[in-house]
PDB file of C-alpha atoms in Angstrom:
ATOM      1  CA  MET A  10     -87.671  13.020  38.909  1.00 45.00           C
ATOM      2  CA  THR A  11     -89.032   9.663  39.913  1.00 44.00           C
ATOM      3  CA  ARG A  12     -89.424   7.868  43.187  1.00 46.00           C
ATOM      4  CA  GLU A  13     -87.926   4.433  43.505  1.00 46.00           C
ATOM      5  CA  GLY A  14     -87.642   2.804  46.882  1.00 49.00           C
ATOM      6  CA  GLY A  15     -88.617   6.044  48.632  1.00 49.00           C
ATOM      7  CA  ALA A  16     -85.701   8.083  47.275  1.00 48.00           C
ATOM      8  CA  ALA A  17     -85.960  10.667  44.514  1.00 48.00           C
ATOM      9  CA  LYS A  18     -83.565  10.077  41.628  1.00 46.00           C
ATOM     10  CA  ALA A  19     -82.613  12.337  38.739  1.00 44.00           C
ATOM     11  CA  PRO A  20     -83.019  10.883  35.257  1.00 43.00           C
ATOM     12  CA  ALA A  21     -79.864   9.029  34.191  1.00 42.00           C
ATOM     13  CA  ARG A  22     -78.906  11.650  31.603  1.00 43.00           C
ATOM     14  CA  LEU A  23     -78.808  14.339  34.299  1.00 41.00           C
ATOM     15  CA  ARG A  24     -76.618  12.454  36.772  1.00 43.00           C
ATOM     16  CA  VAL A  25     -73.085  13.845  36.592  1.00 46.00           C
ATOM     17  CA  GLY A  26     -70.286  13.383  39.084  1.00 46.00           C
ATOM     18  CA  ALA A  27     -69.116  16.478  40.957  1.00 45.00           C
ATOM     19  CA  GLY A  28     -65.602  16.124  39.524  1.00 48.00           C
ATOM     20  CA  ALA A  29     -66.902  16.263  35.957  1.00 48.00           C
ATOM     21  CA  LEU A  30     -69.001  19.315  36.733  1.00 49.00           C
ATOM     22  CA  SER A  31     -66.136  21.213  38.309  1.00 47.00           C
ATOM     23  CA  ALA A  32     -63.843  20.330  35.409  1.00 47.00           C
ATOM     24  CA  LEU A  33     -66.503  21.204  32.871  1.00 52.00           C
ATOM     25  CA  GLY A  34     -67.300  24.603  34.267  1.00 56.00           C
ATOM     26  CA  VAL A  35     -70.492  26.600  34.156  1.00 51.00           C
ATOM     27  CA  LEU A  36     -70.196  27.598  30.486  1.00 52.00           C
ATOM     28  CA  GLY A  37     -69.991  24.009  29.285  1.00 52.00           C
ATOM     29  CA  VAL A  38     -72.945  22.954  31.437  1.00 54.00           C
ATOM     30  CA  LEU A  39     -75.021  25.835  30.107  1.00 51.00           C
ATOM     31  CA  GLY A  40     -74.134  24.860  26.549  1.00 53.00           C
ATOM     32  CA  ILE A  41     -75.221  21.278  27.135  1.00 52.00           C
ATOM     33  CA  LEU A  42     -78.408  22.221  28.959  1.00 51.00           C
ATOM     34  CA  SER A  43     -79.385  24.759  26.303  1.00 50.00           C
ATOM     35  CA  GLN A  44     -79.518  22.172  23.525  1.00 50.00           C
ATOM     36  CA  GLY A  45     -83.330  22.063  23.634  1.00 48.00           C
ATOM     37  CA  CYS A  46     -83.632  25.837  23.292  1.00 52.00           C
ATOM     38  CA  GLY A  47     -83.815  27.749  20.029  1.00 53.00           C
ATOM     39  CA  PRO A  48     -80.625  29.473  18.871  1.00 50.00           C
ATOM     40  CA  SER A  49     -79.956  33.019  19.993  1.00 51.00           C
ATOM     41  CA  ALA A  50     -79.422  35.654  17.300  1.00 57.00           C
ATOM     42  CA  SER A  51     -75.760  36.191  18.273  1.00 88.00           C
ATOM     43  CA  VAL A  52     -74.891  32.506  18.703  1.00 93.00           C
ATOM     44  CA  LYS A  53     -73.057  30.904  15.778  1.00 95.00           C
ATOM     45  CA  SER A  54     -73.812  27.447  14.448  1.00 96.00           C
ATOM     46  CA  GLY A  55     -71.479  24.517  15.005  1.00 96.00           C
ATOM     47  CA  ASP A  56     -70.566  24.499  11.296  1.00 97.00           C
ATOM     48  CA  VAL A  57     -69.524  28.175  11.353  1.00 97.00           C
ATOM     49  CA  LEU A  58     -67.665  27.825  14.646  1.00 97.00           C
ATOM     50  CA  PHE A  59     -65.859  24.711  13.441  1.00 97.00           C
ATOM     51  CA  ALA A  60     -64.776  26.445  10.220  1.00 97.00           C
ATOM     52  CA  GLU A  61     -63.553  29.512  12.160  1.00 96.00           C
ATOM     53  CA  ASN A  62     -61.852  27.784  15.094  1.00 96.00           C
ATOM     54  CA  CYS A  63     -61.194  24.114  14.414  1.00 96.00           C
ATOM     55  CA  ALA A  64     -60.814  23.300  10.710  1.00 95.00           C
ATOM     56  CA  ARG A  65     -57.289  24.720  10.535  1.00 92.00           C
ATOM     57  CA  CYS A  66     -56.009  21.779  12.602  1.00 92.00           C
ATOM     58  CA  HIS A  67     -58.817  19.207  12.406  1.00 95.00           C
ATOM     59  CA  GLY A  68     -59.583  19.764   8.701  1.00 94.00           C
ATOM     60  CA  ALA A  69     -62.927  20.718   7.183  1.00 94.00           C
ATOM     61  CA  ASP A  70     -63.953  17.048   7.222  1.00 95.00           C
ATOM     62  CA  GLY A  71     -62.684  16.476  10.784  1.00 95.00           C
ATOM     63  CA  LYS A  72     -60.011  14.005   9.649  1.00 95.00           C
ATOM     64  CA  GLY A  73     -57.036  16.266  10.367  1.00 93.00           C
ATOM     65  CA  ASP A  74     -54.061  17.137   8.187  1.00 88.00           C
ATOM     66  CA  PRO A  75     -52.558  13.799   7.022  1.00 89.00           C
ATOM     67  CA  ARG A  76     -49.033  15.246   7.399  1.00 90.00           C
ATOM     68  CA  ALA A  77     -49.668  16.012  11.096  1.00 89.00           C
ATOM     69  CA  LEU A  78     -51.517  12.794  12.022  1.00 89.00           C
ATOM     70  CA  PRO A  79     -48.369  10.758  12.808  1.00 91.00           C
ATOM     71  CA  LEU A  80     -47.478  13.303  15.523  1.00 91.00           C
ATOM     72  CA  TYR A  81     -51.036  14.193  16.564  1.00 89.00           C
ATOM     73  CA  PRO A  82     -53.381  11.251  15.874  1.00 88.00           C
ATOM     74  CA  ARG A  83     -56.151  12.874  17.912  1.00 88.00           C
ATOM     75  CA  LEU A  84     -56.581  15.507  15.207  1.00 93.00           C
ATOM     76  CA  ASP A  85     -58.838  12.961  13.454  1.00 95.00           C
ATOM     77  CA  LEU A  86     -62.197  13.648  15.083  1.00 96.00           C
ATOM     78  CA  THR A  87     -63.873  10.930  13.020  1.00 95.00           C
ATOM     79  CA  ARG A  88     -61.972   8.377  15.142  1.00 93.00           C
ATOM     80  CA  SER A  89     -62.188  10.205  18.462  1.00 92.00           C
ATOM     81  CA  PRO A  90     -62.914   7.805  21.356  1.00 93.00           C
ATOM     82  CA  MET A  91     -64.938  10.553  23.071  1.00 94.00           C
ATOM     83  CA  GLY A  92     -66.980  11.150  19.930  1.00 94.00           C
ATOM     84  CA  ILE A  93     -67.562   7.476  19.267  1.00 94.00           C
ATOM     85  CA  ALA A  94     -68.655   7.060  22.912  1.00 95.00           C
ATOM     86  CA  ARG A  95     -70.973  10.095  22.428  1.00 96.00           C
ATOM     87  CA  ASP A  96     -69.503  11.668  25.602  1.00 96.00           C
ATOM     88  CA  ARG A  97     -70.903  15.215  25.500  1.00 97.00           C
ATOM     89  CA  ILE A  98     -69.409  16.175  28.880  1.00 97.00           C
ATOM     90  CA  LEU A  99     -65.816  15.262  28.015  1.00 97.00           C
ATOM     91  CA  ILE A 100     -65.999  16.803  24.540  1.00 97.00           C
ATOM     92  CA  SER A 101     -67.400  20.016  26.020  1.00 98.00           C
ATOM     93  CA  ASP A 102     -64.657  20.078  28.642  1.00 97.00           C
ATOM     94  CA  ARG A 103     -61.968  19.531  25.989  1.00 96.00           C
ATOM     95  CA  ILE A 104     -63.336  22.407  23.886  1.00 97.00           C
ATOM     96  CA  ALA A 105     -63.705  24.729  26.875  1.00 98.00           C
ATOM     97  CA  ARG A 106     -60.360  24.039  28.567  1.00 97.00           C
ATOM     98  CA  GLY A 107     -58.221  22.795  25.692  1.00 96.00           C
ATOM     99  CA  TYR A 108     -55.736  19.949  25.789  1.00 92.00           C
ATOM    100  CA  THR A 109     -51.985  19.802  25.103  1.00 90.00           C
ATOM    101  CA  THR A 110     -51.503  21.914  21.932  1.00 90.00           C
ATOM    102  CA  MET A 111     -55.227  22.620  21.483  1.00 93.00           C
ATOM    103  CA  PRO A 112     -56.280  25.967  22.968  1.00 95.00           C
ATOM    104  CA  GLY A 113     -59.301  26.286  25.238  1.00 97.00           C
ATOM    105  CA  PHE A 114     -62.280  28.328  24.051  1.00 96.00           C
ATOM    106  CA  GLN A 115     -64.086  28.984  27.338  1.00 95.00           C
ATOM    107  CA  GLY A 116     -63.199  32.684  27.307  1.00 93.00           C
ATOM    108  CA  LYS A 117     -63.875  33.087  23.587  1.00 95.00           C
ATOM    109  CA  LEU A 118     -67.156  31.217  23.038  1.00 96.00           C
ATOM    110  CA  GLN A 119     -70.509  31.331  24.787  1.00 95.00           C
ATOM    111  CA  GLY A 120     -71.747  28.189  26.527  1.00 95.00           C
ATOM    112  CA  GLU A 121     -74.330  27.585  23.823  1.00 97.00           C
ATOM    113  CA  GLU A 122     -71.640  27.897  21.159  1.00 97.00           C
ATOM    114  CA  ILE A 123     -69.538  25.276  22.934  1.00 97.00           C
ATOM    115  CA  GLY A 124     -72.644  23.086  22.892  1.00 97.00           C
ATOM    116  CA  ASN A 125     -72.989  23.710  19.147  1.00 97.00           C
ATOM    117  CA  LEU A 126     -69.366  22.628  18.651  1.00 97.00           C
ATOM    118  CA  VAL A 127     -70.038  19.488  20.692  1.00 97.00           C
ATOM    119  CA  ASN A 128     -72.889  18.685  18.297  1.00 97.00           C
ATOM    120  CA  LYS A 129     -70.563  19.245  15.317  1.00 97.00           C
ATOM    121  CA  CYS A 130     -67.912  16.947  16.822  1.00 97.00           C
ATOM    122  CA  LEU A 131     -70.506  14.248  17.430  1.00 96.00           C
ATOM    123  CA  ALA A 132     -71.702  14.587  13.835  1.00 96.00           C
ATOM    124  CA  LEU A 133     -68.117  14.076  12.610  1.00 95.00           C
ATOM    125  CA  ALA A 134     -67.396  11.099  14.855  1.00 93.00           C
ATOM    126  CA  ALA A 135     -67.958   7.607  13.549  1.00 81.00           C
ATOM    127  CA  LYS A 136     -71.194   6.092  14.719  1.00 72.00           C
ATOM    128  CA  PRO A 137     -70.831   3.106  17.066  1.00 65.00           C
ATOM    129  CA  ALA A 138     -71.424  -0.218  15.378  1.00 62.00           C
ATOM    130  CA  PRO A 139     -74.901  -1.665  15.971  1.00 67.00           C
ATOM    131  CA  ASN A 140     -75.035  -4.572  18.428  1.00 67.00           C
ATOM    132  CA  GLY A 141     -71.598  -3.639  19.777  1.00 55.00           C
ATOM    133  CA  GLY A 142     -69.745  -5.187  16.846  1.00 51.00           C
TER     134      GLY A 142
END
């Protein structure tokens, strides 16, 4: 925490709106906050979790099944706007709560495992172009 103009401010990466926190839930927040900690013995890696829970629809390479892409273009995680924007909070919320035909995993995975899946999704997503172009 730093003092600027007499008021204490949290570092920018820790500032999150209340709406995002309530939507994200405690498990997702714990997964994000635990990223600096060493893995627990019972916590699976993002690669293992992705293979077990996600690859069936998103494909092992994250590009989705080409036959399903016309109906579900968001299956391609390599082109995900959230991934390209590096938005950990929204990706975590999507994994935890699900979206349209995608099931939520909040009751199935630990918070740290959701964080590991967020890391995997970010690794699959295209990197933003340097200099914004």
